[in-house]
Amino acid sequence: MTSIKVPPEHPRAESLQIREKLVEYYHRGVVASAGLIAHGRGEAFDYMLGEKITKPALNAVKAAAATLLTAEKAVISVNGNTAALVAEEIVRLAQITKAKIEVNLFYRSVDRELAIKGVLEKAGAHEVLGVGEDASAKIPELGSERRRVDPRGILVADVVLVPLEDGDRTEALVKMGKKVIAIDLNPLSRTSQKATITIVDNVVRATPKLVEIVGKLEHDLKKCNEILLNFDNKKNLAESITLIKGRLSKLAEK
Amino acid sequence: MTSIKVPPEHPRAESLQIREKLVEYYHRGVVASAGLIAHGRGEAFDYMLGEKITKPALNAVKAAAATLLTAEKAVISVNGNTAALVAEEIVRLAQITKAKIEVNLFYRSVDRELAIKGVLEKAGAHEVLGVGEDASAKIPELGSERRRVDPRGILVADVVLVPLEDGDRTEALVKMGKKVIAIDLNPLSRTSQKATITIVDNVVRATPKLVEIVGKLEHDLKKCNEILLNFDNKKNLAESITLIKGRLSKLAEK
């Protein structure tokens, strides 16, 4: 594939450059074709959210940071898009929160698992779970290949961070008694609705923000508990939906 | 690429199957990687529209049919996604309305132009404009490769149907004095806002509907003029936006 330069005068040049990055990682075997389509869905919701971190998203990031810092066994589940866009931030987040990193894919293939592992290791990861035969355990009630998990990782975790997750799997993880933190631009998706904490934001913005807040809260357990006591995911999600409706009205007036 | 079967119990199996089709055509060199992402954006808006043809979309389809039937020189502009999803309907539409078919791409390459031409010919097209050196004319004011058009087609057309178009180009075509009919799931996009007639619907539904309505109006010029007199694109677009807001409220209540 010949890479075609985005005309710099294009009004959506920044968004187009992120696309080009995903396409590049697609050709490197990291991102699945379905991942490109999923990115497009995210773009549409991001456009409606105003392409910046919102107040409810920031609240959810704080609750997510507190949850990760107070977890017994936290795991960050990584797919192709996440690795392509925020590998370094994921590795830093895992380091500060002492979380494990596990590759988990809807469209599984050992080649792609290894490609993602490679990206994570290049970004500084020392251990990457869930690759090949390591994903030997199964989440109950799931039909897709995504049910396969690492017995040292997601299977025994109490908290799982799932950027860009599938609704079925979020639901199954919650049913297993785990706290699930989702990053999803669609506040109406089943992932968003089923997760314990839903960050309605672009991973490109939410992940570095999560790293920043985790750094601030790292030694303040009291503050973490206070944040968690005051956080209501349903209410927070409703605020994101209200924001989108308000912005649609504004855009429609133009 | 090994094709992975969509689990039939998946709640979004139908949508996933359309995705698989696009991915297949991507591997056949018809769809661009950016086309996969664009499809995702469309999916998000389609979800918010309720994944069925709406009343304003039907009104726009009628106005589009009347415009195509009363055109002097109509051209249907085809890109990779359109060819992958509705090649046969495009060919039928061109036959009934005596429109020409022209390949026009944001990410141009002769290979892809030829692949799209092949799909259209297989669907029954006798003539496909805009391929290779045939796209020798230029639309003024456009930076991208999309400015290249066929001097027998878009350059001299009075009406251009652009399913899945780029905002810049829609604007440039309108500035050249052409009537532009767009099919776009995002009622807020520049394409939707700049087009003469905007069908806010999925091409998979809008194109067969357009063929059906064109067939009904084919010999009724009086009815065509009546439809056009009563159609207000701005008002119709506002109705689509109102529908989305209403549906967001409903979904949020669940």
mmCIF file of N, CA, C and O in Angstrom, chain B residues 15-57:
data_model
loop_
_atom_site.group_PDB
_atom_site.id
_atom_site.type_symbol
_atom_site.label_atom_id
_atom_site.label_comp_id
_atom_site.label_asym_id
_atom_site.label_seq_id
_atom_site.Cartn_x
_atom_site.Cartn_y
_atom_site.Cartn_z
ATOM 1 N N SER B 15 -25.301 -6.318 10.945
ATOM 2 C CA SER B 15 -24.342 -5.238 10.762
ATOM 3 C C SER B 15 -22.928 -5.812 10.574
ATOM 4 O O SER B 15 -22.144 -5.331 9.751
ATOM 5 N N LEU B 16 -22.621 -6.871 11.328
ATOM 6 C CA LEU B 16 -21.300 -7.498 11.222
ATOM 7 C C LEU B 16 -21.095 -8.134 9.847
ATOM 8 O O LEU B 16 -20.000 -8.119 9.294
ATOM 9 N N GLN B 17 -22.195 -8.669 9.280
ATOM 10 C CA GLN B 17 -22.077 -9.293 7.960
ATOM 11 C C GLN B 17 -21.793 -8.259 6.855
ATOM 12 O O GLN B 17 -21.032 -8.533 5.927
ATOM 13 N N ILE B 18 -22.396 -7.077 6.972
ATOM 14 C CA ILE B 18 -22.087 -6.003 6.004
ATOM 15 C C ILE B 18 -20.615 -5.619 6.129
ATOM 16 O O ILE B 18 -19.912 -5.428 5.148
ATOM 17 N N ARG B 19 -20.152 -5.545 7.385
ATOM 18 C CA ARG B 19 -18.735 -5.272 7.608
ATOM 19 C C ARG B 19 -17.846 -6.291 6.913
ATOM 20 O O ARG B 19 -16.866 -5.941 6.276
ATOM 21 N N GLU B 20 -18.208 -7.568 7.067
ATOM 22 C CA GLU B 20 -17.397 -8.628 6.465
ATOM 23 C C GLU B 20 -17.328 -8.456 4.951
ATOM 24 O O GLU B 20 -16.308 -8.694 4.323
ATOM 25 N N LYS B 21 -18.447 -8.009 4.358
ATOM 26 C CA LYS B 21 -18.500 -7.785 2.917
ATOM 27 C C LYS B 21 -17.518 -6.675 2.518
ATOM 28 O O LYS B 21 -16.773 -6.803 1.553
ATOM 29 N N LEU B 22 -17.534 -5.598 3.269
ATOM 30 C CA LEU B 22 -16.615 -4.490 2.983
ATOM 31 C C LEU B 22 -15.169 -4.931 3.116
ATOM 32 O O LEU B 22 -14.317 -4.547 2.312
ATOM 33 N N VAL B 23 -14.895 -5.738 4.143
ATOM 34 C CA VAL B 23 -13.534 -6.219 4.353
ATOM 35 C C VAL B 23 -13.112 -7.112 3.181
ATOM 36 O O VAL B 23 -11.992 -7.016 2.675
ATOM 37 N N GLU B 24 -14.041 -7.934 2.707
ATOM 38 C CA GLU B 24 -13.762 -8.792 1.550
ATOM 39 C C GLU B 24 -13.388 -7.918 0.337
ATOM 40 O O GLU B 24 -12.404 -8.181 -0.355
ATOM 41 N N TYR B 25 -14.160 -6.868 0.095
ATOM 42 C CA TYR B 25 -13.879 -5.977 -1.038
ATOM 43 C C TYR B 25 -12.630 -5.138 -0.801
ATOM 44 O O TYR B 25 -11.992 -4.687 -1.740
ATOM 45 N N TYR B 26 -12.313 -4.932 0.452
ATOM 46 C CA TYR B 26 -11.049 -4.271 0.761
ATOM 47 C C TYR B 26 -9.898 -5.151 0.276
ATOM 48 O O TYR B 26 -8.972 -4.680 -0.374
ATOM 49 N N HIS B 27 -9.996 -6.436 0.562
ATOM 50 C CA HIS B 27 -8.928 -7.357 0.164
ATOM 51 C C HIS B 27 -8.891 -7.566 -1.346
ATOM 52 O O HIS B 27 -7.872 -7.953 -1.891
ATOM 53 N N ARG B 28 -10.012 -7.263 -2.007
ATOM 54 C CA ARG B 28 -10.037 -7.360 -3.472
ATOM 55 C C ARG B 28 -9.595 -6.047 -4.122
ATOM 56 O O ARG B 28 -9.671 -5.903 -5.333
ATOM 57 N N GLY B 29 -9.171 -5.081 -3.311
ATOM 58 C CA GLY B 29 -8.640 -3.824 -3.857
ATOM 59 C C GLY B 29 -9.706 -2.829 -4.277
ATOM 60 O O GLY B 29 -9.413 -1.859 -4.970
ATOM 61 N N VAL B 30 -10.954 -3.061 -3.892
ATOM 62 C CA VAL B 30 -12.059 -2.170 -4.280
ATOM 63 C C VAL B 30 -12.241 -1.064 -3.238
ATOM 64 O O VAL B 30 -12.373 0.111 -3.572
ATOM 65 N N VAL B 31 -12.247 -1.461 -1.984
ATOM 66 C CA VAL B 31 -12.470 -0.523 -0.877
ATOM 67 C C VAL B 31 -11.106 -0.073 -0.333
ATOM 68 O O VAL B 31 -10.181 -0.878 -0.229
ATOM 69 N N ALA B 32 -10.991 1.209 -0.010
ATOM 70 C CA ALA B 32 -9.754 1.721 0.601
ATOM 71 C C ALA B 32 -9.802 1.511 2.112
ATOM 72 O O ALA B 32 -10.884 1.372 2.684
ATOM 73 N N SER B 33 -8.643 1.502 2.748
ATOM 74 C CA SER B 33 -8.620 1.351 4.205
ATOM 75 C C SER B 33 -9.425 2.490 4.849
ATOM 76 O O SER B 33 -10.174 2.269 5.800
ATOM 77 N N ALA B 34 -9.299 3.685 4.301
ATOM 78 C CA ALA B 34 -10.084 4.817 4.827
ATOM 79 C C ALA B 34 -11.583 4.573 4.636
ATOM 80 O O ALA B 34 -12.400 5.109 5.391
ATOM 81 N N GLY B 35 -11.926 3.770 3.650
ATOM 82 C CA GLY B 35 -13.335 3.435 3.413
ATOM 83 C C GLY B 35 -13.904 2.560 4.517
ATOM 84 O O GLY B 35 -15.087 2.657 4.858
ATOM 85 N N LEU B 36 -13.051 1.708 5.096
ATOM 86 C CA LEU B 36 -13.498 0.885 6.226
ATOM 87 C C LEU B 36 -13.811 1.790 7.420
ATOM 88 O O LEU B 36 -14.813 1.615 8.106
ATOM 89 N N ILE B 37 -12.948 2.753 7.660
ATOM 90 C CA ILE B 37 -13.162 3.678 8.778
ATOM 91 C C ILE B 37 -14.420 4.514 8.536
ATOM 92 O O ILE B 37 -15.241 4.702 9.437
ATOM 93 N N ALA B 38 -14.575 4.976 7.307
ATOM 94 C CA ALA B 38 -15.764 5.776 6.973
ATOM 95 C C ALA B 38 -17.041 4.959 7.184
ATOM 96 O O ALA B 38 -18.057 5.482 7.654
ATOM 97 N N HIS B 39 -16.980 3.680 6.876
ATOM 98 C CA HIS B 39 -18.147 2.824 7.107
ATOM 99 C C HIS B 39 -18.502 2.793 8.592
ATOM 100 O O HIS B 39 -19.680 2.815 8.961
ATOM 101 N N GLY B 40 -17.489 2.735 9.426
ATOM 102 C CA GLY B 40 -17.726 2.743 10.868
ATOM 103 C C GLY B 40 -18.441 4.010 11.318
ATOM 104 O O GLY B 40 -19.371 3.963 12.128
ATOM 105 N N ARG B 41 -18.006 5.148 10.779
ATOM 106 C CA ARG B 41 -18.686 6.408 11.128
ATOM 107 C C ARG B 41 -20.159 6.321 10.738
ATOM 108 O O ARG B 41 -21.043 6.703 11.505
ATOM 109 N N GLY B 42 -20.392 5.785 9.546
ATOM 110 C CA GLY B 42 -21.773 5.633 9.097
ATOM 111 C C GLY B 42 -22.573 4.738 10.026
ATOM 112 O O GLY B 42 -23.712 5.052 10.386
ATOM 113 N N GLU B 43 -21.967 3.635 10.461
ATOM 114 C CA GLU B 43 -22.649 2.711 11.376
ATOM 115 C C GLU B 43 -23.143 3.425 12.631
ATOM 116 O O GLU B 43 -24.238 3.156 13.117
ATOM 117 N N ALA B 44 -22.305 4.305 13.156
ATOM 118 C CA ALA B 44 -22.668 5.007 14.395
ATOM 119 C C ALA B 44 -23.916 5.863 14.170
ATOM 120 O O ALA B 44 -24.840 5.859 14.988
ATOM 121 N N PHE B 45 -23.937 6.579 13.053
ATOM 122 C CA PHE B 45 -25.112 7.417 12.777
ATOM 123 C C PHE B 45 -26.328 6.560 12.442
ATOM 124 O O PHE B 45 -27.451 6.891 12.813
ATOM 125 N N ASP B 46 -26.082 5.442 11.766
ATOM 126 C CA ASP B 46 -27.195 4.565 11.412
ATOM 127 C C ASP B 46 -27.861 4.010 12.673
ATOM 128 O O ASP B 46 -29.087 3.933 12.774
ATOM 129 N N TYR B 47 -27.025 3.670 13.627
ATOM 130 C CA TYR B 47 -27.509 3.179 14.913
ATOM 131 C C TYR B 47 -28.416 4.226 15.557
ATOM 132 O O TYR B 47 -29.497 3.914 16.072
ATOM 133 N N MET B 48 -27.991 5.481 15.458
ATOM 134 C CA MET B 48 -28.782 6.552 16.074
ATOM 135 C C MET B 48 -30.053 6.854 15.286
ATOM 136 O O MET B 48 -31.027 7.366 15.834
ATOM 137 N N LEU B 49 -30.041 6.528 14.004
ATOM 138 C CA LEU B 49 -31.244 6.740 13.184
ATOM 139 C C LEU B 49 -32.227 5.572 13.311
ATOM 140 O O LEU B 49 -33.335 5.632 12.797
ATOM 141 N N GLY B 50 -31.792 4.506 13.968
ATOM 142 C CA GLY B 50 -32.671 3.357 14.148
ATOM 143 C C GLY B 50 -32.520 2.300 13.057
ATOM 144 O O GLY B 50 -33.318 1.375 12.965
ATOM 145 N N GLU B 51 -31.504 2.443 12.211
ATOM 146 C CA GLU B 51 -31.198 1.457 11.166
ATOM 147 C C GLU B 51 -32.383 1.117 10.270
ATOM 148 O O GLU B 51 -32.583 -0.034 9.874
ATOM 149 N N LYS B 52 -33.185 2.126 9.969
ATOM 150 C CA LYS B 52 -34.248 1.953 8.970
ATOM 151 C C LYS B 52 -34.469 3.289 8.255
ATOM 152 O O LYS B 52 -34.046 4.337 8.735
ATOM 153 N N ILE B 53 -35.124 3.235 7.115
ATOM 154 C CA ILE B 53 -35.331 4.467 6.362
ATOM 155 C C ILE B 53 -36.310 5.347 7.136
ATOM 156 O O ILE B 53 -37.323 4.879 7.661
ATOM 157 N N THR B 54 -35.968 6.630 7.260
ATOM 158 C CA THR B 54 -36.815 7.548 8.033
ATOM 159 C C THR B 54 -37.702 8.343 7.076
ATOM 160 O O THR B 54 -37.489 8.321 5.862
ATOM 161 N N LYS B 55 -38.658 9.059 7.630
ATOM 162 C CA LYS B 55 -39.551 9.872 6.805
ATOM 163 C C LYS B 55 -38.769 10.947 6.040
ATOM 164 O O LYS B 55 -38.919 11.059 4.817
ATOM 165 N N PRO B 56 -37.903 11.737 6.711
ATOM 166 C CA PRO B 56 -37.132 12.706 5.924
ATOM 167 C C PRO B 56 -36.247 12.056 4.857
ATOM 168 O O PRO B 56 -36.066 12.622 3.775
ATOM 169 N N ALA B 57 -35.719 10.876 5.144
ATOM 170 C CA ALA B 57 -34.895 10.192 4.129
ATOM 171 C C ALA B 57 -35.754 9.838 2.915
ATOM 172 O O ALA B 57 -35.333 10.017 1.764
#
